Amino acid sequence: MADNETLERRTTRRDVLLLGASGLVTLVGFGCRRAGAVVAAHPSVPLSTPALEEGPFWVGETGAAFHRSDLRANLDGTNVQSGLPLHLEMTVSHVRHGVVTPLPNAFVYLWSVNALGVYSDEAQERTARETYLRGYQVTDARGRVRFLTLYPGWYGGRTVHIHARVRTYPQNDPARQPSSDFETQLFFDDAVTDHVLRTVSPYNQRRGRDTTNRTDHVYIGAALDGTRARDSGALTTLHVAEDGGHARASFHMVLDLSKHARPGMPPGGFGGPPPGPPPGGFGGPPPGPPPDGFGGPPPPGD
C-alpha cells in the first residue's frame, strides 16, 4: 500500500510504535495520498503522553474571552497573524489501570509563536497586551477539541513546537482548585518544517534556524513525569497533511490523571475543567483524513 510505503520511508518500526503510544495516529506526511493508517500501542511503550516543560511563555490565558477555536488574531479581532493555517484536532483521553476512555470537560490550552518566532503578550517581545495564538477549548463527550492556529515559526535555541496544557476541575467548575494539570509540547517533522520555512511566506523571510528536533533539549530529553527517559518528542510529534493551502494535523493525548493531580493550587488555578472519554478508547476512528495536496479547496469559512 502507498501509505505503508511512505510510512516506511519516513520512520523506523521503532518510531512508529513510539508514536502509536500517544493514541490513534493518522500517519500522513506531505505527499501522502490519503490518511487513515492507525498504529496500535506496543506493550513495552508507555501508554500515557509524556509531560514536558511548560516553558516561560505561559501567561495564564484562562479567562472566558480566551475560549475560542480560531487563535490567529487578538481577542478583539485585530492583528490577524499571517502564515500557514493549521487545523488541529485533538482527542484527550484518560488511562486508568490500562483502560483508555475519553475525557470530556477538560480544558485544552494552546500557545505558540507566530510565523516570525514571536510570542504574544510578552514585554521582552514588545507584544504586551497582544493575545494572538493563545486560547483554549473544552473537550466534548468524545474528548475532542478543534483549533485553527498557525504552523509555528522558529526562534533561537528551540525547535518548532506548540505548547499544550490540559486541566480538569471538580464539578467542572474553573473557580475551584484544579484537580489535575498537565503540560506538554507538540512537535513537527523537521522535513515538513524545512519545507514550510523555505517555501511559505512570511516564514521564508528569515534564515538561520539553529535548532532542529535532534538538537532540541525538550524533544530529546526525558519526560517530567518519568514516562520516558529520552526522545520524549517522538511521542508528541504531529503528522501534518496538506489541504488546499492549509495544513491539518491530529493528535490523541492520553493522560494518567493520577500523575498530574494538583491539590495545592489556588482557587481558580490557571483556568480549566475536568475528565471524561473518545468512544472505544483506542478503538475509535482517528480524526477525519484530509484531502491530499495543497491543491484542494480550503476549509469552509477560512
PDB file of C-alpha atoms in Angstrom:
ATOM      1  CA  MET A   1       0.000   0.000   0.000  1.00  0.00           C
ATOM      2  CA  ALA A   2       1.171   3.522  -0.765  1.00  0.00           C
ATOM      3  CA  ASP A   3       0.572   4.682   2.797  1.00  0.00           C
ATOM      4  CA  ASN A   4       2.660   1.895   4.263  1.00  0.00           C
ATOM      5  CA  GLU A   5       5.464   2.536   1.784  1.00  0.00           C
ATOM      6  CA  THR A   6       5.500   6.204   2.694  1.00  0.00           C
ATOM      7  CA  LEU A   7       5.493   5.330   6.377  1.00  0.00           C
ATOM      8  CA  GLU A   8       8.469   3.005   5.990  1.00  0.00           C
ATOM      9  CA  ARG A   9      10.434   5.705   4.196  1.00  0.00           C
ATOM     10  CA  ARG A  10       9.747   8.311   6.859  1.00  0.00           C
ATOM     11  CA  THR A  11      10.052   6.368  10.101  1.00  0.00           C
ATOM     12  CA  THR A  12      11.522   3.215  11.520  1.00  0.00           C
ATOM     13  CA  ARG A  13       9.355   0.495  13.017  1.00  0.00           C
ATOM     14  CA  ARG A  14      10.517   1.607  16.475  1.00  0.00           C
ATOM     15  CA  ASP A  15       9.462   5.185  15.759  1.00  0.00           C
ATOM     16  CA  VAL A  16       6.046   4.007  14.609  1.00  0.00           C
ATOM     17  CA  LEU A  17       5.498   2.045  17.803  1.00  0.00           C
ATOM     18  CA  LEU A  18       6.511   5.030  19.886  1.00  0.00           C
ATOM     19  CA  LEU A  19       4.187   7.331  18.002  1.00  0.00           C
ATOM     20  CA  GLY A  20       1.392   4.824  18.337  1.00  0.00           C
ATOM     21  CA  ALA A  21       1.694   5.043  22.090  1.00  0.00           C
ATOM     22  CA  SER A  22       0.210   8.512  22.039  1.00  0.00           C
ATOM     23  CA  GLY A  23      -3.027   7.247  20.575  1.00  0.00           C
ATOM     24  CA  LEU A  24      -4.769   6.972  17.247  1.00  0.00           C
ATOM     25  CA  VAL A  25      -2.134   8.386  14.971  1.00  0.00           C
ATOM     26  CA  THR A  26      -3.008   9.488  11.454  1.00  0.00           C
ATOM     27  CA  LEU A  27       0.257   8.832   9.659  1.00  0.00           C
ATOM     28  CA  VAL A  28       0.198  11.395   6.899  1.00  0.00           C
ATOM     29  CA  GLY A  29       3.184  13.238   5.515  1.00  0.00           C
ATOM     30  CA  PHE A  30       3.363  15.848   2.815  1.00  0.00           C
ATOM     31  CA  GLY A  31       2.849  13.922  -0.402  1.00  0.00           C
ATOM     32  CA  CYS A  32       0.795  11.051   1.038  1.00  0.00           C
ATOM     33  CA  ARG A  33      -2.341  10.385  -0.949  1.00  0.00           C
ATOM     34  CA  ARG A  34      -4.669   9.686   1.931  1.00  0.00           C
ATOM     35  CA  ALA A  35      -4.795   9.474   5.690  1.00  0.00           C
ATOM     36  CA  GLY A  36      -6.032   6.777   7.973  1.00  0.00           C
ATOM     37  CA  ALA A  37      -3.188   4.455   8.975  1.00  0.00           C
ATOM     38  CA  VAL A  38      -3.655   3.581  12.633  1.00  0.00           C
ATOM     39  CA  VAL A  39      -0.887   2.139  14.764  1.00  0.00           C
ATOM     40  CA  ALA A  40      -1.597   0.205  17.938  1.00  0.00           C
ATOM     41  CA  ALA A  41       0.421   0.887  21.051  1.00  0.00           C
ATOM     42  CA  HIS A  42       3.197  -1.593  21.766  1.00  0.00           C
ATOM     43  CA  PRO A  43       3.017  -3.235  25.209  1.00  0.00           C
ATOM     44  CA  SER A  44       6.558  -2.104  26.101  1.00  0.00           C
ATOM     45  CA  VAL A  45       5.857   1.557  25.318  1.00  0.00           C
ATOM     46  CA  PRO A  46       4.427   3.908  27.978  1.00  0.00           C
ATOM     47  CA  LEU A  47       0.724   4.335  27.345  1.00  0.00           C
ATOM     48  CA  SER A  48       0.419   7.936  28.513  1.00  0.00           C
ATOM     49  CA  THR A  49       1.587  11.050  26.677  1.00  0.00           C
ATOM     50  CA  PRO A  50       4.805  12.403  28.214  1.00  0.00           C
ATOM     51  CA  ALA A  51       4.661  15.579  30.289  1.00  0.00           C
ATOM     52  CA  LEU A  52       7.104  18.209  29.003  1.00  0.00           C
ATOM     53  CA  GLU A  53       8.188  21.548  30.369  1.00  0.00           C
ATOM     54  CA  GLU A  54       5.762  24.459  30.422  1.00  0.00           C
ATOM     55  CA  GLY A  55       8.364  26.994  29.336  1.00  0.00           C
ATOM     56  CA  PRO A  56       8.448  30.698  30.240  1.00  0.00           C
ATOM     57  CA  PHE A  57       5.741  31.954  27.880  1.00  0.00           C
ATOM     58  CA  TRP A  58       2.572  30.754  29.597  1.00  0.00           C
ATOM     59  CA  VAL A  59       0.746  33.893  30.752  1.00  0.00           C
ATOM     60  CA  GLY A  60      -2.372  32.372  32.314  1.00  0.00           C
ATOM     61  CA  GLU A  61      -4.751  32.874  29.409  1.00  0.00           C
ATOM     62  CA  THR A  62      -7.685  31.321  31.249  1.00  0.00           C
ATOM     63  CA  GLY A  63     -10.431  33.938  31.074  1.00  0.00           C
ATOM     64  CA  ALA A  64     -13.677  33.276  29.228  1.00  0.00           C
ATOM     65  CA  ALA A  65     -12.567  35.510  26.349  1.00  0.00           C
ATOM     66  CA  PHE A  66      -9.825  33.002  25.509  1.00  0.00           C
ATOM     67  CA  HIS A  67     -12.403  30.255  24.972  1.00  0.00           C
ATOM     68  CA  ARG A  68     -12.164  30.155  21.176  1.00  0.00           C
ATOM     69  CA  SER A  69     -11.182  27.811  18.375  1.00  0.00           C
ATOM     70  CA  ASP A  70      -9.606  30.310  15.946  1.00  0.00           C
ATOM     71  CA  LEU A  71      -6.435  31.596  17.587  1.00  0.00           C
ATOM     72  CA  ARG A  72      -4.952  33.574  14.719  1.00  0.00           C
ATOM     73  CA  ALA A  73      -5.890  37.099  15.871  1.00  0.00           C
ATOM     74  CA  ASN A  74      -6.030  39.088  19.084  1.00  0.00           C
ATOM     75  CA  LEU A  75      -9.168  38.589  21.153  1.00  0.00           C
ATOM     76  CA  ASP A  76     -10.674  41.753  19.664  1.00  0.00           C
ATOM     77  CA  GLY A  77     -10.061  40.507  16.121  1.00  0.00           C
ATOM     78  CA  THR A  78      -7.125  42.802  15.403  1.00  0.00           C
ATOM     79  CA  ASN A  79      -3.603  41.861  14.349  1.00  0.00           C
ATOM     80  CA  VAL A  80      -4.523  38.726  12.403  1.00  0.00           C
ATOM     81  CA  GLN A  81      -1.319  36.751  12.013  1.00  0.00           C
ATOM     82  CA  SER A  82      -0.141  35.680   8.578  1.00  0.00           C
ATOM     83  CA  GLY A  83       1.274  32.245   7.899  1.00  0.00           C
ATOM     84  CA  LEU A  84       0.220  28.699   7.086  1.00  0.00           C
ATOM     85  CA  PRO A  85      -3.156  27.969   8.741  1.00  0.00           C
ATOM     86  CA  LEU A  86      -3.056  24.800  10.822  1.00  0.00           C
ATOM     87  CA  HIS A  87      -6.248  22.905  11.627  1.00  0.00           C
ATOM     88  CA  LEU A  88      -5.504  20.823  14.706  1.00  0.00           C
ATOM     89  CA  GLU A  89      -7.934  18.234  16.031  1.00  0.00           C
ATOM     90  CA  MET A  90      -7.093  16.706  19.380  1.00  0.00           C
ATOM     91  CA  THR A  91      -8.629  13.860  21.326  1.00  0.00           C
ATOM     92  CA  VAL A  92      -7.951  13.779  25.059  1.00  0.00           C
ATOM     93  CA  SER A  93      -8.301  10.510  26.952  1.00  0.00           C
ATOM     94  CA  HIS A  94      -7.681   9.237  30.461  1.00  0.00           C
ATOM     95  CA  VAL A  95      -5.895   5.969  31.150  1.00  0.00           C
ATOM     96  CA  ARG A  96      -6.642   4.105  34.366  1.00  0.00           C
ATOM     97  CA  HIS A  97      -5.497   0.547  35.071  1.00  0.00           C
ATOM     98  CA  GLY A  98      -4.648   0.182  31.392  1.00  0.00           C
ATOM     99  CA  VAL A  99      -8.125   1.202  30.210  1.00  0.00           C
ATOM    100  CA  VAL A 100      -8.346   4.290  27.999  1.00  0.00           C
ATOM    101  CA  THR A 101     -11.540   6.352  27.997  1.00  0.00           C
ATOM    102  CA  PRO A 102     -12.421   9.774  26.566  1.00  0.00           C
ATOM    103  CA  LEU A 103     -12.010  12.792  28.830  1.00  0.00           C
ATOM    104  CA  PRO A 104     -14.896  15.269  28.451  1.00  0.00           C
ATOM    105  CA  ASN A 105     -14.967  18.742  30.024  1.00  0.00           C
ATOM    106  CA  ALA A 106     -11.183  19.067  30.015  1.00  0.00           C
ATOM    107  CA  PHE A 107      -9.760  22.487  29.212  1.00  0.00           C
ATOM    108  CA  VAL A 108      -7.126  22.297  26.480  1.00  0.00           C
ATOM    109  CA  TYR A 109      -4.915  25.387  26.160  1.00  0.00           C
ATOM    110  CA  LEU A 110      -2.573  26.139  23.274  1.00  0.00           C
ATOM    111  CA  TRP A 111       0.038  28.844  22.863  1.00  0.00           C
ATOM    112  CA  SER A 112       2.787  29.263  20.277  1.00  0.00           C
ATOM    113  CA  VAL A 113       4.867  31.774  18.349  1.00  0.00           C
ATOM    114  CA  ASN A 114       3.803  33.374  15.088  1.00  0.00           C
ATOM    115  CA  ALA A 115       5.465  32.769  11.730  1.00  0.00           C
ATOM    116  CA  LEU A 116       8.343  35.059  12.699  1.00  0.00           C
ATOM    117  CA  GLY A 117       9.002  33.323  16.007  1.00  0.00           C
ATOM    118  CA  VAL A 118       7.354  35.857  18.328  1.00  0.00           C
ATOM    119  CA  TYR A 119       5.011  35.091  21.248  1.00  0.00           C
ATOM    120  CA  SER A 120       2.146  37.428  22.088  1.00  0.00           C
ATOM    121  CA  ASP A 121       1.777  39.183  25.447  1.00  0.00           C
ATOM    122  CA  GLU A 122       5.483  39.236  26.255  1.00  0.00           C
ATOM    123  CA  ALA A 123       7.154  42.515  27.195  1.00  0.00           C
ATOM    124  CA  GLN A 124      10.537  41.306  26.005  1.00  0.00           C
ATOM    125  CA  GLU A 125       8.984  40.620  22.588  1.00  0.00           C
ATOM    126  CA  ARG A 126       7.299  44.046  22.575  1.00  0.00           C
ATOM    127  CA  THR A 127       3.927  42.292  22.298  1.00  0.00           C
ATOM    128  CA  ALA A 128       2.447  43.148  25.706  1.00  0.00           C
ATOM    129  CA  ARG A 129      -1.375  43.027  25.660  1.00  0.00           C
ATOM    130  CA  GLU A 130      -1.387  41.221  22.307  1.00  0.00           C
ATOM    131  CA  THR A 131      -3.281  37.921  22.539  1.00  0.00           C
ATOM    132  CA  TYR A 132      -2.788  36.165  19.190  1.00  0.00           C
ATOM    133  CA  LEU A 133      -2.114  32.419  19.122  1.00  0.00           C
ATOM    134  CA  ARG A 134      -3.399  31.856  22.637  1.00  0.00           C
ATOM    135  CA  GLY A 135      -6.652  30.232  23.656  1.00  0.00           C
ATOM    136  CA  TYR A 136      -8.468  27.145  24.861  1.00  0.00           C
ATOM    137  CA  GLN A 137     -11.260  24.747  24.034  1.00  0.00           C
ATOM    138  CA  VAL A 138     -13.237  22.365  26.272  1.00  0.00           C
ATOM    139  CA  THR A 139     -13.439  18.738  25.227  1.00  0.00           C
ATOM    140  CA  ASP A 140     -16.792  17.326  24.159  1.00  0.00           C
ATOM    141  CA  ALA A 141     -18.294  13.999  25.245  1.00  0.00           C
ATOM    142  CA  ARG A 142     -15.827  12.182  22.994  1.00  0.00           C
ATOM    143  CA  GLY A 143     -12.846  14.067  24.384  1.00  0.00           C
ATOM    144  CA  ARG A 144     -12.356  16.120  21.232  1.00  0.00           C
ATOM    145  CA  VAL A 145     -11.380  19.719  20.565  1.00  0.00           C
ATOM    146  CA  ARG A 146     -10.560  21.552  17.349  1.00  0.00           C
ATOM    147  CA  PHE A 147      -8.335  24.566  16.837  1.00  0.00           C
ATOM    148  CA  LEU A 148      -7.430  26.787  13.918  1.00  0.00           C
ATOM    149  CA  THR A 149      -3.980  28.186  14.576  1.00  0.00           C
ATOM    150  CA  LEU A 150      -0.786  28.706  12.556  1.00  0.00           C
ATOM    151  CA  TYR A 151       2.147  26.474  11.787  1.00  0.00           C
ATOM    152  CA  PRO A 152       4.652  27.986  14.232  1.00  0.00           C
ATOM    153  CA  GLY A 153       7.857  29.693  13.199  1.00  0.00           C
ATOM    154  CA  TRP A 154      11.180  29.274  14.971  1.00  0.00           C
ATOM    155  CA  TYR A 155      13.212  31.191  17.496  1.00  0.00           C
ATOM    156  CA  GLY A 156      16.762  30.726  18.724  1.00  0.00           C
ATOM    157  CA  GLY A 157      17.514  27.716  20.857  1.00  0.00           C
ATOM    158  CA  ARG A 158      14.272  25.798  20.223  1.00  0.00           C
ATOM    159  CA  THR A 159      12.891  23.598  17.509  1.00  0.00           C
ATOM    160  CA  VAL A 160       9.436  24.404  16.096  1.00  0.00           C
ATOM    161  CA  HIS A 161       6.726  23.489  18.613  1.00  0.00           C
ATOM    162  CA  ILE A 162       3.323  24.276  20.133  1.00  0.00           C
ATOM    163  CA  HIS A 163       2.693  24.320  23.877  1.00  0.00           C
ATOM    164  CA  ALA A 164      -0.340  22.425  25.170  1.00  0.00           C
ATOM    165  CA  ARG A 165      -1.877  22.292  28.637  1.00  0.00           C
ATOM    166  CA  VAL A 166      -4.810  20.201  29.888  1.00  0.00           C
ATOM    167  CA  ARG A 167      -6.641  20.927  33.140  1.00  0.00           C
ATOM    168  CA  THR A 168      -9.565  19.360  34.924  1.00  0.00           C
ATOM    169  CA  TYR A 169     -11.693  20.731  37.774  1.00  0.00           C
ATOM    170  CA  PRO A 170     -14.023  19.274  40.405  1.00  0.00           C
ATOM    171  CA  GLN A 171     -17.612  19.511  39.183  1.00  0.00           C
ATOM    172  CA  ASN A 172     -16.257  21.184  36.021  1.00  0.00           C
ATOM    173  CA  ASP A 173     -16.020  24.425  37.965  1.00  0.00           C
ATOM    174  CA  PRO A 174     -12.997  26.535  36.949  1.00  0.00           C
ATOM    175  CA  ALA A 175     -13.499  28.720  40.022  1.00  0.00           C
ATOM    176  CA  ARG A 176     -12.338  25.791  42.137  1.00  0.00           C
ATOM    177  CA  GLN A 177      -8.858  24.389  42.546  1.00  0.00           C
ATOM    178  CA  PRO A 178      -7.787  22.332  39.513  1.00  0.00           C
ATOM    179  CA  SER A 179      -7.851  18.639  40.212  1.00  0.00           C
ATOM    180  CA  SER A 180      -5.170  17.975  37.599  1.00  0.00           C
ATOM    181  CA  ASP A 181      -2.766  19.978  35.474  1.00  0.00           C
ATOM    182  CA  PHE A 182      -0.760  18.556  32.571  1.00  0.00           C
ATOM    183  CA  GLU A 183       1.661  20.298  30.228  1.00  0.00           C
ATOM    184  CA  THR A 184       3.388  19.028  27.102  1.00  0.00           C
ATOM    185  CA  GLN A 185       4.738  20.254  23.777  1.00  0.00           C
ATOM    186  CA  LEU A 186       3.756  19.237  20.253  1.00  0.00           C
ATOM    187  CA  PHE A 187       6.444  18.928  17.602  1.00  0.00           C
ATOM    188  CA  PHE A 188       6.663  18.711  13.806  1.00  0.00           C
ATOM    189  CA  ASP A 189       8.698  16.582  11.444  1.00  0.00           C
ATOM    190  CA  ASP A 190      11.839  18.535  10.520  1.00  0.00           C
ATOM    191  CA  ALA A 191      11.406  17.767   6.819  1.00  0.00           C
ATOM    192  CA  VAL A 192       7.948  19.353   6.877  1.00  0.00           C
ATOM    193  CA  THR A 193       9.232  22.339   8.834  1.00  0.00           C
ATOM    194  CA  ASP A 194      12.103  22.825   6.383  1.00  0.00           C
ATOM    195  CA  HIS A 195       9.619  22.798   3.504  1.00  0.00           C
ATOM    196  CA  VAL A 196       7.386  25.388   5.180  1.00  0.00           C
ATOM    197  CA  LEU A 197      10.268  27.656   6.167  1.00  0.00           C
ATOM    198  CA  ARG A 198      11.690  27.530   2.667  1.00  0.00           C
ATOM    199  CA  THR A 199       8.562  27.931   0.551  1.00  0.00           C
ATOM    200  CA  VAL A 200       5.845  29.721   2.530  1.00  0.00           C
ATOM    201  CA  SER A 201       5.668  33.447   3.288  1.00  0.00           C
ATOM    202  CA  PRO A 202       6.433  35.026   5.733  1.00  0.00           C
ATOM    203  CA  TYR A 203       8.441  32.100   7.136  1.00  0.00           C
ATOM    204  CA  ASN A 204      10.852  32.316   4.207  1.00  0.00           C
ATOM    205  CA  GLN A 205      11.789  35.880   5.128  1.00  0.00           C
ATOM    206  CA  ARG A 206      14.090  34.517   7.846  1.00  0.00           C
ATOM    207  CA  ARG A 207      17.175  32.341   7.737  1.00  0.00           C
ATOM    208  CA  GLY A 208      19.441  30.772  10.282  1.00  0.00           C
ATOM    209  CA  ARG A 209      17.280  28.320  12.246  1.00  0.00           C
ATOM    210  CA  ASP A 210      19.748  26.984  14.790  1.00  0.00           C
ATOM    211  CA  THR A 211      17.829  24.110  16.413  1.00  0.00           C
ATOM    212  CA  THR A 212      16.140  21.020  14.992  1.00  0.00           C
ATOM    213  CA  ASN A 213      14.320  18.201  16.734  1.00  0.00           C
ATOM    214  CA  ARG A 214      17.525  16.218  17.154  1.00  0.00           C
ATOM    215  CA  THR A 215      19.263  19.120  18.917  1.00  0.00           C
ATOM    216  CA  ASP A 216      16.316  20.434  20.951  1.00  0.00           C
ATOM    217  CA  HIS A 217      16.702  19.770  24.668  1.00  0.00           C
ATOM    218  CA  VAL A 218      12.979  19.196  25.212  1.00  0.00           C
ATOM    219  CA  TYR A 219      12.481  16.915  22.210  1.00  0.00           C
ATOM    220  CA  ILE A 220      15.438  14.664  23.041  1.00  0.00           C
ATOM    221  CA  GLY A 221      15.049  14.930  26.804  1.00  0.00           C
ATOM    222  CA  ALA A 222      13.241  12.956  29.468  1.00  0.00           C
ATOM    223  CA  ALA A 223       9.567  13.345  30.301  1.00  0.00           C
ATOM    224  CA  LEU A 224       8.899  15.255  33.504  1.00  0.00           C
ATOM    225  CA  ASP A 225       6.589  12.517  34.782  1.00  0.00           C
ATOM    226  CA  GLY A 226       9.073   9.705  34.248  1.00  0.00           C
ATOM    227  CA  THR A 227       7.152   8.090  31.393  1.00  0.00           C
ATOM    228  CA  ARG A 228      10.108   8.400  29.042  1.00  0.00           C
ATOM    229  CA  ALA A 229      13.852   8.592  29.643  1.00  0.00           C
ATOM    230  CA  ARG A 230      14.785  10.293  26.368  1.00  0.00           C
ATOM    231  CA  ASP A 231      13.427  11.366  22.971  1.00  0.00           C
ATOM    232  CA  SER A 232      10.097  12.324  24.525  1.00  0.00           C
ATOM    233  CA  GLY A 233       9.271  14.458  21.499  1.00  0.00           C
ATOM    234  CA  ALA A 234       8.968  11.324  19.372  1.00  0.00           C
ATOM    235  CA  LEU A 235       5.716  10.647  21.227  1.00  0.00           C
ATOM    236  CA  THR A 236       4.274  14.130  20.708  1.00  0.00           C
ATOM    237  CA  THR A 237       5.135  14.753  17.061  1.00  0.00           C
ATOM    238  CA  LEU A 238       2.242  15.860  14.872  1.00  0.00           C
ATOM    239  CA  HIS A 239       1.767  14.345  11.432  1.00  0.00           C
ATOM    240  CA  VAL A 240       0.791  17.097   9.061  1.00  0.00           C
ATOM    241  CA  ALA A 241      -1.152  16.807   5.811  1.00  0.00           C
ATOM    242  CA  GLU A 242      -1.615  19.474   3.160  1.00  0.00           C
ATOM    243  CA  ASP A 243      -5.096  20.638   2.304  1.00  0.00           C
ATOM    244  CA  GLY A 244      -5.673  23.463  -0.159  1.00  0.00           C
ATOM    245  CA  GLY A 245      -3.221  25.999   1.222  1.00  0.00           C
ATOM    246  CA  HIS A 246      -3.867  24.866   4.781  1.00  0.00           C
ATOM    247  CA  ALA A 247      -2.255  22.220   6.976  1.00  0.00           C
ATOM    248  CA  ARG A 248      -4.102  19.622   9.033  1.00  0.00           C
ATOM    249  CA  ALA A 249      -2.952  17.513  11.950  1.00  0.00           C
ATOM    250  CA  SER A 250      -4.493  15.329  14.620  1.00  0.00           C
ATOM    251  CA  PHE A 251      -3.223  14.092  17.948  1.00  0.00           C
ATOM    252  CA  HIS A 252      -4.510  11.711  20.611  1.00  0.00           C
ATOM    253  CA  MET A 253      -3.353  12.794  24.059  1.00  0.00           C
ATOM    254  CA  VAL A 254      -3.585  10.094  26.721  1.00  0.00           C
ATOM    255  CA  LEU A 255      -3.253  11.242  30.341  1.00  0.00           C
ATOM    256  CA  ASP A 256      -2.823   9.393  33.593  1.00  0.00           C
ATOM    257  CA  LEU A 257      -4.551  11.957  35.795  1.00  0.00           C
ATOM    258  CA  SER A 258      -3.244  10.351  38.960  1.00  0.00           C
ATOM    259  CA  LYS A 259       0.234  11.567  37.990  1.00  0.00           C
ATOM    260  CA  HIS A 260      -0.873  15.146  37.445  1.00  0.00           C
ATOM    261  CA  ALA A 261      -3.054  15.902  40.455  1.00  0.00           C
ATOM    262  CA  ARG A 262      -2.548  19.421  41.801  1.00  0.00           C
ATOM    263  CA  PRO A 263      -4.402  19.598  45.125  1.00  0.00           C
ATOM    264  CA  GLY A 264      -2.436  22.622  46.354  1.00  0.00           C
ATOM    265  CA  MET A 265      -3.197  25.029  43.528  1.00  0.00           C
ATOM    266  CA  PRO A 266      -5.027  28.258  44.386  1.00  0.00           C
ATOM    267  CA  PRO A 267      -8.755  28.656  43.704  1.00  0.00           C
ATOM    268  CA  GLY A 268      -9.353  29.286  40.033  1.00  0.00           C
ATOM    269  CA  GLY A 269      -5.928  27.845  39.278  1.00  0.00           C
ATOM    270  CA  PHE A 270      -4.681  28.661  35.840  1.00  0.00           C
ATOM    271  CA  GLY A 271      -8.111  28.069  34.393  1.00  0.00           C
ATOM    272  CA  GLY A 272      -9.706  24.862  33.170  1.00  0.00           C
ATOM    273  CA  PRO A 273     -12.175  21.936  33.996  1.00  0.00           C
ATOM    274  CA  PRO A 274     -12.309  18.006  34.270  1.00  0.00           C
ATOM    275  CA  PRO A 275     -12.257  14.494  32.801  1.00  0.00           C
ATOM    276  CA  GLY A 276     -14.292  12.101  30.737  1.00  0.00           C
ATOM    277  CA  PRO A 277     -13.815   9.764  27.452  1.00  0.00           C
ATOM    278  CA  PRO A 278     -13.265   9.072  22.866  1.00  0.00           C
ATOM    279  CA  PRO A 279     -15.730   6.239  22.325  1.00  0.00           C
ATOM    280  CA  GLY A 280     -13.983   2.917  22.308  1.00  0.00           C
ATOM    281  CA  GLY A 281     -10.732   4.379  23.639  1.00  0.00           C
ATOM    282  CA  PHE A 282      -8.021   3.414  21.176  1.00  0.00           C
ATOM    283  CA  GLY A 283     -10.586   1.539  19.134  1.00  0.00           C
ATOM    284  CA  GLY A 284     -12.436   4.604  17.885  1.00  0.00           C
ATOM    285  CA  PRO A 285     -11.721   6.084  14.462  1.00  0.00           C
ATOM    286  CA  PRO A 286      -8.906   8.631  14.169  1.00  0.00           C
ATOM    287  CA  PRO A 287      -9.814  12.223  13.306  1.00  0.00           C
ATOM    288  CA  GLY A 288     -11.040  12.582   9.735  1.00  0.00           C
ATOM    289  CA  PRO A 289      -8.438  12.283   6.965  1.00  0.00           C
ATOM    290  CA  PRO A 290      -7.630  15.422   4.984  1.00  0.00           C
ATOM    291  CA  PRO A 291      -7.706  15.626   1.190  1.00  0.00           C
ATOM    292  CA  ASP A 292      -4.231  15.299  -0.303  1.00  0.00           C
ATOM    293  CA  GLY A 293      -2.088  18.126  -1.620  1.00  0.00           C
ATOM    294  CA  PHE A 294      -2.279  21.864  -1.208  1.00  0.00           C
ATOM    295  CA  GLY A 295      -4.480  21.837  -4.298  1.00  0.00           C
ATOM    296  CA  GLY A 296      -7.758  21.006  -2.532  1.00  0.00           C
ATOM    297  CA  PRO A 297     -10.300  23.668  -1.573  1.00  0.00           C
ATOM    298  CA  PRO A 298      -9.692  25.430   1.743  1.00  0.00           C
ATOM    299  CA  PRO A 299     -11.967  24.538   4.651  1.00  0.00           C
ATOM    300  CA  PRO A 300     -15.272  26.435   4.711  1.00  0.00           C
ATOM    301  CA  GLY A 301     -15.166  29.879   6.229  1.00  0.00           C
ATOM    302  CA  ASP A 302     -11.366  30.335   6.090  1.00  0.00           C
TER     303      ASP A 302
END
